[in-house]
Amino acid sequence: MQNTIWTEEFGDTAHPPVLLIAGSMSQGPQSWPDAFVGRLAAGGRRVIRYDHRDTGRSRTVDFASDPYTWRDIKDDALAVLDTHGIESAHIVGHSAGGLLAQWIAVEHPERVTTLTVIGSSPLGRQEGMTIMRALMGEEQPEGSLPPPAPAFVEFYRQMITTAPPATRAEQIDFQIAEARVLSGGGLPFDEDEERRQAERLHDRALDLSALANHRLAAAADMTFEPAGVLHTVKAPTLVIEGTHEPAKPGHGALIAAEIPGAELLMVEGMGHMLAPPVQGTLADAILAHTVTVRR
């Protein structure tokens, strides 16, 4: 069955294109807030964000009858570029979107002008297994990635053992509670703004229950990522991590160490999300990174 991906773009189409790849189970506007996107467009970039399949306004499926893999989700990003007539773009990925961005940079270097990875883990290190072991209380084997922060582990342990939110009000309250944990505690948490965002995301989604299909796609193949390949990345790379990252602490340095010539930017107070106080810093860093192609 044909997949339909919802996209939108900002800025002048004559400007250098920037493709924003959201995290797992995240809508485009969830990972990439309007103000942040606006800063990039105002800085002279053609910015494209999109909803992953089974999120937001993109098509949803019955996974049992129409399954897919994370390779398919990765290929969706390339299809977005094709649809917009773009041969090569500055690729920016957040969280699991950062894994997809790294994967694209490895497999399709001709499509990646520069690479920016935010709040992500190194490709091929099975970050999902690290989180799963942490949630199950299992010991991490030697050489594993650093585990999530205790507050992150406790929140998602409780989520596993409690009934999912059913009503609109419960779902919005859950999104706010999750955002508080992902904020990492390094910056003031604006609950009113988070509520407005959660209400918007809830009401624009075609089917919120379809988000779980991303977990099914990952569970179907926990080792989907190619390993030992980051040293082949040719695109100039910027890796960004917050000092209060709760989900993937210390993973940014590992990515930067594996990609030749990669730069690491640590953002003070930032957690896992692009909170308003750091959006200017992030946008400025990406604009500077995408000015000159250092091949």
Coordinates of N, CA, C and O in Angstrom, one line a residue, residues 53-188:
R53 N 5.6 8.4 9.1 CA 4.4 7.6 8.9 C 3.9 7.2 10.3 O 4.7 7.0 11.3
D54 N 2.6 7.1 10.5 CA 1.9 6.7 11.7 C 2.0 7.8 12.8 O 1.8 7.6 14.0
T55 N 2.4 9.0 12.4 CA 2.3 10.2 13.3 C 1.6 11.4 12.6 O 1.6 11.5 11.4
G56 N 1.1 12.2 13.5 CA 0.5 13.5 13.0 C -0.5 13.3 11.8 O -1.4 12.5 11.9
R57 N -0.2 14.0 10.7 CA -1.1 14.0 9.6 C -0.7 13.0 8.5 O -1.3 12.9 7.4
S58 N 0.4 12.3 8.7 CA 0.8 11.3 7.8 C -0.1 10.0 7.9 O -0.8 9.8 8.9
R59 N -0.1 9.2 6.9 CA -0.9 8.0 6.8 C -0.6 7.1 8.0 O 0.5 6.9 8.3
T60 N -1.7 6.5 8.5 CA -1.6 5.5 9.5 C -2.0 4.1 9.0 O -2.8 4.1 8.0
V61 N -1.5 3.0 9.6 CA -1.7 1.7 9.0 C -2.1 0.7 10.2 O -1.9 1.0 11.3
D62 N -2.7 -0.4 9.7 CA -2.8 -1.5 10.6 C -1.5 -2.3 10.5 O -1.3 -3.0 9.5
F63 N -0.7 -2.3 11.5 CA 0.6 -2.9 11.4 C 0.6 -4.4 11.2 O 1.5 -4.9 10.5
A64 N -0.4 -5.0 11.7 CA -0.5 -6.5 11.5 C -0.6 -6.9 10.1 O -0.1 -7.9 9.6
S65 N -1.4 -6.1 9.3 CA -1.6 -6.4 7.9 C -0.7 -5.6 7.0 O -0.6 -6.0 5.8
D66 N -0.1 -4.6 7.5 CA 0.8 -3.7 6.6 C 2.0 -3.3 7.4 O 2.3 -2.2 7.7
P67 N 2.9 -4.3 7.8 CA 4.0 -4.0 8.6 C 5.1 -3.3 7.9 O 5.1 -3.3 6.6
Y68 N 6.0 -2.7 8.6 CA 7.2 -2.0 8.0 C 8.3 -2.0 9.0 O 8.2 -2.5 10.1
T69 N 9.5 -1.6 8.5 CA 10.7 -1.6 9.3 C 11.2 -0.2 9.5 O 10.8 0.8 8.8
W70 N 12.3 -0.1 10.3 CA 12.9 1.2 10.4 C 13.7 1.6 9.1 O 13.9 2.8 8.9
R71 N 14.1 0.6 8.4 CA 14.6 1.0 7.0 C 13.6 1.7 6.2 O 13.9 2.6 5.5
D72 N 12.4 1.3 6.3 CA 11.3 2.0 5.5 C 11.1 3.4 6.0 O 10.9 4.3 5.2
I73 N 11.2 3.6 7.4 CA 11.1 4.9 7.9 C 12.3 5.8 7.4 O 12.1 7.0 7.1
K74 N 13.5 5.2 7.4 CA 14.6 5.9 6.9 C 14.4 6.3 5.4 O 14.7 7.4 5.0
D75 N 13.9 5.4 4.6 CA 13.7 5.7 3.2 C 12.6 6.7 3.0 O 12.6 7.4 1.9
D76 N 11.7 6.9 3.9 CA 10.7 8.0 3.8 C 11.4 9.3 3.8 O 10.9 10.2 3.0
A77 N 12.5 9.5 4.5 CA 13.2 10.8 4.5 C 13.7 11.1 3.1 O 13.7 12.2 2.6
L78 N 14.3 10.1 2.4 CA 14.8 10.2 1.1 C 13.6 10.5 0.1 O 13.7 11.3 -0.8
A79 N 12.4 9.9 0.4 CA 11.3 10.1 -0.5 C 10.8 11.6 -0.3 O 10.3 12.2 -1.3
V80 N 10.9 12.1 0.9 CA 10.6 13.5 1.1 C 11.5 14.4 0.2 O 11.0 15.4 -0.4
L81 N 12.8 14.2 0.2 CA 13.7 15.0 -0.6 C 13.3 14.8 -2.1 O 13.3 15.8 -2.8
D82 N 13.0 13.6 -2.5 CA 12.6 13.4 -3.9 C 11.4 14.2 -4.3 O 11.3 14.8 -5.3
T83 N 10.4 14.1 -3.4 CA 9.1 14.8 -3.6 C 9.3 16.3 -3.8 O 8.6 17.0 -4.6
H84 N 10.2 16.9 -3.0 CA 10.5 18.3 -3.1 C 11.6 18.6 -4.2 O 12.0 19.8 -4.3
G85 N 12.0 17.6 -4.9 CA 13.0 17.9 -6.0 C 14.4 18.2 -5.5 O 15.1 19.0 -6.2
I86 N 14.8 17.7 -4.4 CA 16.0 18.0 -3.8 C 17.0 16.9 -3.9 O 16.7 15.8 -3.4
E87 N 18.2 17.1 -4.5 CA 19.2 16.0 -4.7 C 20.0 15.9 -3.4 O 20.3 14.8 -3.0
S88 N 20.4 17.0 -2.8 CA 21.2 17.0 -1.6 C 20.7 18.1 -0.7 O 20.4 19.2 -1.1
A89 N 20.8 17.8 0.6 CA 20.3 18.7 1.6 C 21.2 18.7 2.9 O 21.9 17.7 3.1
H90 N 21.1 19.7 3.7 CA 21.6 19.7 5.0 C 20.6 18.9 5.9 O 19.5 19.2 6.0
I91 N 21.1 17.7 6.4 CA 20.2 16.8 7.2 C 20.4 17.1 8.6 O 21.5 17.0 9.2
V92 N 19.3 17.3 9.3 CA 19.3 17.5 10.8 C 18.4 16.5 11.4 O 17.2 16.5 11.1
G93 N 18.9 15.7 12.3 CA 18.0 14.7 13.0 C 18.0 14.8 14.5 O 19.1 15.1 15.1
H94 N 16.9 14.6 15.1 CA 16.8 14.6 16.5 C 16.4 13.2 17.1 O 15.6 12.6 16.6
S95 N 17.1 12.8 18.1 CA 16.9 11.6 18.8 C 16.9 10.4 17.8 O 17.9 10.3 17.1
A96 N 15.9 9.6 17.7 CA 15.9 8.5 16.7 C 16.0 9.1 15.3 O 16.6 8.4 14.4
G97 N 15.6 10.3 15.1 CA 15.8 11.0 13.8 C 17.3 11.2 13.5 O 17.7 11.2 12.3
G98 N 18.1 11.4 14.6 CA 19.5 11.5 14.4 C 20.1 10.2 14.0 O 21.1 10.2 13.2
L99 N 19.6 9.0 14.4 CA 20.0 7.7 13.9 C 19.8 7.6 12.5 O 20.6 7.1 11.7
L100 N 18.5 8.0 12.1 CA 18.2 7.9 10.6 C 19.1 8.8 9.8 O 19.5 8.4 8.7
A101 N 19.4 10.0 10.3 CA 20.3 10.9 9.6 C 21.7 10.3 9.4 O 22.3 10.5 8.4
Q102 N 22.2 9.7 10.5 CA 23.5 9.1 10.4 C 23.5 7.9 9.3 O 24.4 7.8 8.5
W103 N 22.4 7.2 9.4 CA 22.2 6.0 8.4 C 22.2 6.5 7.0 O 22.9 6.0 6.1
I104 N 21.5 7.6 6.8 CA 21.4 8.2 5.4 C 22.8 8.7 5.0 O 23.2 8.5 3.9
A105 N 23.5 9.3 5.9 CA 24.9 9.8 5.6 C 25.8 8.7 5.2 O 26.7 8.9 4.4
V106 N 25.6 7.5 5.8 CA 26.5 6.4 5.5 C 26.1 5.8 4.2 O 27.0 5.5 3.3
E107 N 24.8 5.6 4.0 CA 24.3 4.8 2.8 C 24.2 5.7 1.5 O 24.4 5.3 0.4
H108 N 23.9 7.0 1.7 CA 23.7 7.9 0.6 C 24.4 9.2 0.8 O 23.8 10.3 0.9
P109 N 25.8 9.2 0.8 CA 26.5 10.4 1.1 C 26.3 11.5 0.1 O 26.4 12.7 0.4
E110 N 25.8 11.1 -1.1 CA 25.6 12.1 -2.2 C 24.3 13.0 -1.8 O 24.1 14.0 -2.4
R111 N 23.5 12.5 -0.9 CA 22.3 13.2 -0.5 C 22.5 14.2 0.6 O 21.5 14.9 1.0
V112 N 23.6 14.1 1.3 CA 23.9 14.8 2.5 C 24.9 15.9 2.4 O 26.1 15.6 2.2
T113 N 24.5 17.1 2.4 CA 25.5 18.2 2.2 C 26.2 18.4 3.5 O 27.5 18.5 3.6
T114 N 25.5 18.5 4.6 CA 26.1 18.5 6.0 C 25.2 17.6 6.8 O 24.0 17.4 6.5
L115 N 25.7 17.2 8.0 CA 24.9 16.4 8.9 C 24.9 17.1 10.3 O 26.0 17.5 10.8
T116 N 23.8 17.2 10.9 CA 23.6 17.6 12.3 C 22.8 16.6 13.1 O 21.7 16.3 12.6
V117 N 23.4 16.2 14.2 CA 22.7 15.2 15.0 C 22.5 15.8 16.4 O 23.4 16.2 17.1
I118 N 21.2 15.7 16.9 CA 20.9 16.4 18.1 C 20.3 15.3 19.1 O 19.3 14.6 18.7
G119 N 20.8 15.2 20.3 CA 20.2 14.3 21.3 C 20.0 12.9 20.8 O 19.0 12.3 21.1
S120 N 21.0 12.4 20.2 CA 20.9 11.0 19.6 C 22.0 10.1 20.1 O 22.8 10.5 21.0
S121 N 22.0 8.9 19.5 CA 23.0 7.9 19.9 C 23.8 7.5 18.7 O 23.3 7.7 17.5
P122 N 25.0 6.9 18.8 CA 25.8 6.5 17.7 C 25.1 5.3 16.9 O 24.7 4.4 17.6
L123 N 25.1 5.4 15.6 CA 24.5 4.4 14.8 C 25.2 3.1 15.0 O 26.4 3.0 15.1
G124 N 24.4 2.0 15.2 CA 25.0 0.7 15.3 C 25.3 0.2 16.7 O 25.8 -0.9 16.9
R125 N 25.0 1.0 17.7 CA 25.3 0.7 19.1 C 24.1 0.1 19.9 O 24.2 0.0 21.1
Q126 N 23.0 -0.1 19.2 CA 21.8 -0.7 19.8 C 21.3 0.1 21.0 O 21.2 -0.5 22.1
E127 N 21.1 1.3 20.9 CA 20.7 2.2 22.0 C 19.4 1.7 22.6 O 19.1 1.7 23.8
G128 N 18.5 1.1 21.8 CA 17.2 0.6 22.2 C 17.4 -0.5 23.3 O 16.6 -0.6 24.2
M129 N 18.4 -1.4 23.1 CA 18.7 -2.4 24.0 C 19.2 -1.9 25.3 O 18.9 -2.4 26.4
T130 N 20.0 -0.8 25.3 CA 20.4 -0.2 26.5 C 19.3 0.3 27.3 O 19.2 0.1 28.6
I131 N 18.3 1.0 26.7 CA 17.1 1.5 27.4 C 16.3 0.3 27.9 O 15.8 0.4 29.1
M132 N 16.1 -0.7 27.1 CA 15.3 -1.8 27.6 C 15.9 -2.5 28.8 O 15.2 -2.8 29.8
R133 N 17.2 -2.7 28.8 CA 17.9 -3.3 30.0 C 17.7 -2.4 31.2 O 17.5 -2.9 32.3
A134 N 17.8 -1.1 31.0 CA 17.6 -0.1 32.1 C 16.2 -0.2 32.7 O 16.0 -0.3 33.9
L135 N 15.2 -0.3 31.8 CA 13.8 -0.4 32.3 C 13.6 -1.7 33.0 O 12.8 -1.8 34.0
M136 N 14.3 -2.8 32.6 CA 14.1 -4.1 33.2 C 15.0 -4.3 34.4 O 14.9 -5.3 35.1
G137 N 15.8 -3.3 34.7 CA 16.7 -3.4 35.9 C 17.8 -4.4 35.7 O 18.4 -4.8 36.7
E138 N 18.2 -4.6 34.5 CA 19.3 -5.6 34.2 C 20.6 -4.8 34.1 O 20.7 -3.7 33.7
E139 N 21.7 -5.6 34.4 CA 23.0 -5.0 34.3 C 23.4 -4.8 32.8 O 23.1 -5.6 32.0
Q140 N 24.0 -3.6 32.6 CA 24.5 -3.3 31.3 C 25.8 -4.0 31.0 O 26.7 -3.9 31.8
P141 N 25.9 -4.8 29.9 CA 27.2 -5.4 29.6 C 28.3 -4.4 29.3 O 28.0 -3.2 29.0
E142 N 29.5 -4.9 29.5 CA 30.7 -4.0 29.2 C 30.6 -3.5 27.8 O 30.4 -4.3 26.9
G143 N 30.9 -2.3 27.6 CA 30.9 -1.7 26.3 C 29.5 -1.1 25.8 O 29.4 -0.6 24.7
S144 N 28.5 -1.3 26.7 CA 27.2 -0.7 26.4 C 27.2 0.8 26.4 O 28.1 1.4 27.1
L145 N 26.3 1.4 25.8 CA 26.1 2.9 25.9 C 25.7 3.3 27.3 O 25.1 2.5 28.1
P146 N 26.1 4.5 27.7 CA 25.6 5.0 29.0 C 24.1 4.9 29.1 O 23.4 5.3 28.2
P147 N 23.6 4.4 30.2 CA 22.1 4.3 30.4 C 21.4 5.6 30.7 O 22.1 6.6 31.0
P148 N 20.1 5.6 30.5 CA 19.4 6.9 30.8 C 19.4 7.3 32.2 O 19.8 6.5 33.1
A149 N 19.0 8.5 32.5 CA 19.0 9.0 33.9 C 17.9 8.3 34.7 O 16.9 7.8 34.2
P150 N 18.1 8.2 36.0 CA 17.1 7.5 36.9 C 15.7 8.0 36.7 O 14.8 7.2 36.7
A151 N 15.5 9.3 36.6 CA 14.2 9.9 36.5 C 13.5 9.4 35.2 O 12.3 9.1 35.2
F152 N 14.3 9.3 34.1 CA 13.8 8.8 32.8 C 13.4 7.3 33.0 O 12.3 6.9 32.6
V153 N 14.2 6.5 33.6 CA 13.9 5.1 33.8 C 12.7 4.9 34.6 O 11.8 4.1 34.3
E154 N 12.5 5.6 35.7 CA 11.4 5.5 36.6 C 10.1 5.9 35.9 O 9.1 5.2 36.1
F155 N 10.1 6.9 35.2 CA 8.9 7.4 34.5 C 8.4 6.3 33.5 O 7.2 6.0 33.5
Y156 N 9.3 5.8 32.7 CA 8.9 4.8 31.7 C 8.6 3.4 32.3 O 7.8 2.6 31.7
R157 N 9.2 3.1 33.4 CA 8.8 1.9 34.1 C 7.3 2.0 34.6 O 6.6 1.0 34.4
Q158 N 7.0 3.1 35.1 CA 5.6 3.3 35.5 C 4.7 3.3 34.3 O 3.5 2.7 34.4
M159 N 5.1 3.8 33.2 CA 4.3 3.8 32.0 C 4.0 2.4 31.5 O 2.8 2.1 31.1
I160 N 5.0 1.5 31.6 CA 4.8 0.1 31.2 C 3.8 -0.6 32.1 O 3.0 -1.4 31.6
T161 N 3.7 -0.3 33.3 CA 2.9 -1.0 34.3 C 1.5 -0.4 34.5 O 0.7 -1.0 35.3
T162 N 1.2 0.7 33.9 CA -0.1 1.3 34.1 C -0.9 1.4 32.8 O -0.3 1.3 31.7
A163 N -2.2 1.5 32.9 CA -3.0 1.6 31.7 C -2.7 2.8 30.9 O -2.5 3.9 31.5
P164 N -2.7 2.8 29.6 CA -2.4 4.0 28.8 C -3.6 5.0 29.0 O -4.7 4.6 29.2
P165 N -3.2 6.3 28.8 CA -4.3 7.3 28.9 C -5.3 7.1 27.8 O -5.0 6.8 26.7
A166 N -6.6 7.3 28.2 CA -7.7 7.0 27.3 C -8.3 8.3 26.8 O -8.6 8.4 25.6
T167 N -8.6 9.2 27.6 CA -9.3 10.4 27.2 C -8.4 11.5 26.7 O -7.2 11.4 26.9
R168 N -8.9 12.4 26.0 CA -8.1 13.6 25.5 C -7.4 14.2 26.7 O -6.2 14.5 26.6
A169 N -8.1 14.5 27.8 CA -7.4 15.1 28.9 C -6.3 14.3 29.5 O -5.2 14.8 29.8
E170 N -6.5 13.0 29.6 CA -5.5 12.1 30.1 C -4.3 12.0 29.2 O -3.1 12.0 29.7
Q171 N -4.5 12.0 27.9 CA -3.4 12.0 26.9 C -2.6 13.2 27.0 O -1.3 13.2 26.9
I172 N -3.2 14.4 27.1 CA -2.5 15.6 27.2 C -1.7 15.7 28.5 O -0.6 16.1 28.5
D173 N -2.3 15.3 29.6 CA -1.6 15.3 30.9 C -0.4 14.4 30.8 O 0.7 14.7 31.3
F174 N -0.5 13.2 30.1 CA 0.7 12.4 30.0 C 1.8 13.0 29.2 O 2.9 12.9 29.5
Q175 N 1.4 13.7 28.1 CA 2.4 14.4 27.2 C 3.1 15.4 28.0 O 4.4 15.6 27.9
I176 N 2.4 16.2 28.9 CA 3.1 17.2 29.7 C 4.0 16.5 30.7 O 5.2 17.0 30.9
A177 N 3.6 15.4 31.4 CA 4.5 14.7 32.3 C 5.7 14.2 31.6 O 6.8 14.3 32.2
E178 N 5.5 13.6 30.4 CA 6.7 13.1 29.7 C 7.6 14.3 29.3 O 8.8 14.1 29.4
A179 N 7.1 15.4 28.9 CA 7.9 16.5 28.5 C 8.7 17.0 29.7 O 9.9 17.4 29.5
R180 N 8.1 17.0 30.9 CA 8.8 17.4 32.1 C 10.1 16.5 32.3 O 11.1 17.0 32.6
V181 N 9.9 15.2 32.2 CA 11.0 14.3 32.4 C 12.1 14.5 31.3 O 13.3 14.6 31.6
L182 N 11.6 14.7 30.0 CA 12.6 14.8 29.0 C 13.3 16.2 29.0 O 14.4 16.3 28.4
S183 N 12.7 17.1 29.7 CA 13.4 18.5 29.8 C 14.7 18.4 30.6 O 15.6 19.2 30.4
G184 N 14.8 17.4 31.5 CA 16.1 17.1 32.2 C 16.3 18.0 33.4 O 17.2 17.7 34.2
G185 N 15.5 19.0 33.6 CA 15.6 19.8 34.9 C 16.6 20.9 34.8 O 16.8 21.5 35.9
G186 N 17.3 21.1 33.7 CA 18.3 22.1 33.7 C 17.8 23.5 33.4 O 18.5 24.5 33.5
L187 N 16.6 23.6 32.9 CA 16.0 24.9 32.5 C 14.6 24.9 33.1 O 13.9 23.9 33.4
P188 N 14.0 26.2 33.3 CA 12.7 26.3 33.8 C 11.7 25.6 32.8 O 11.8 25.6 31.6

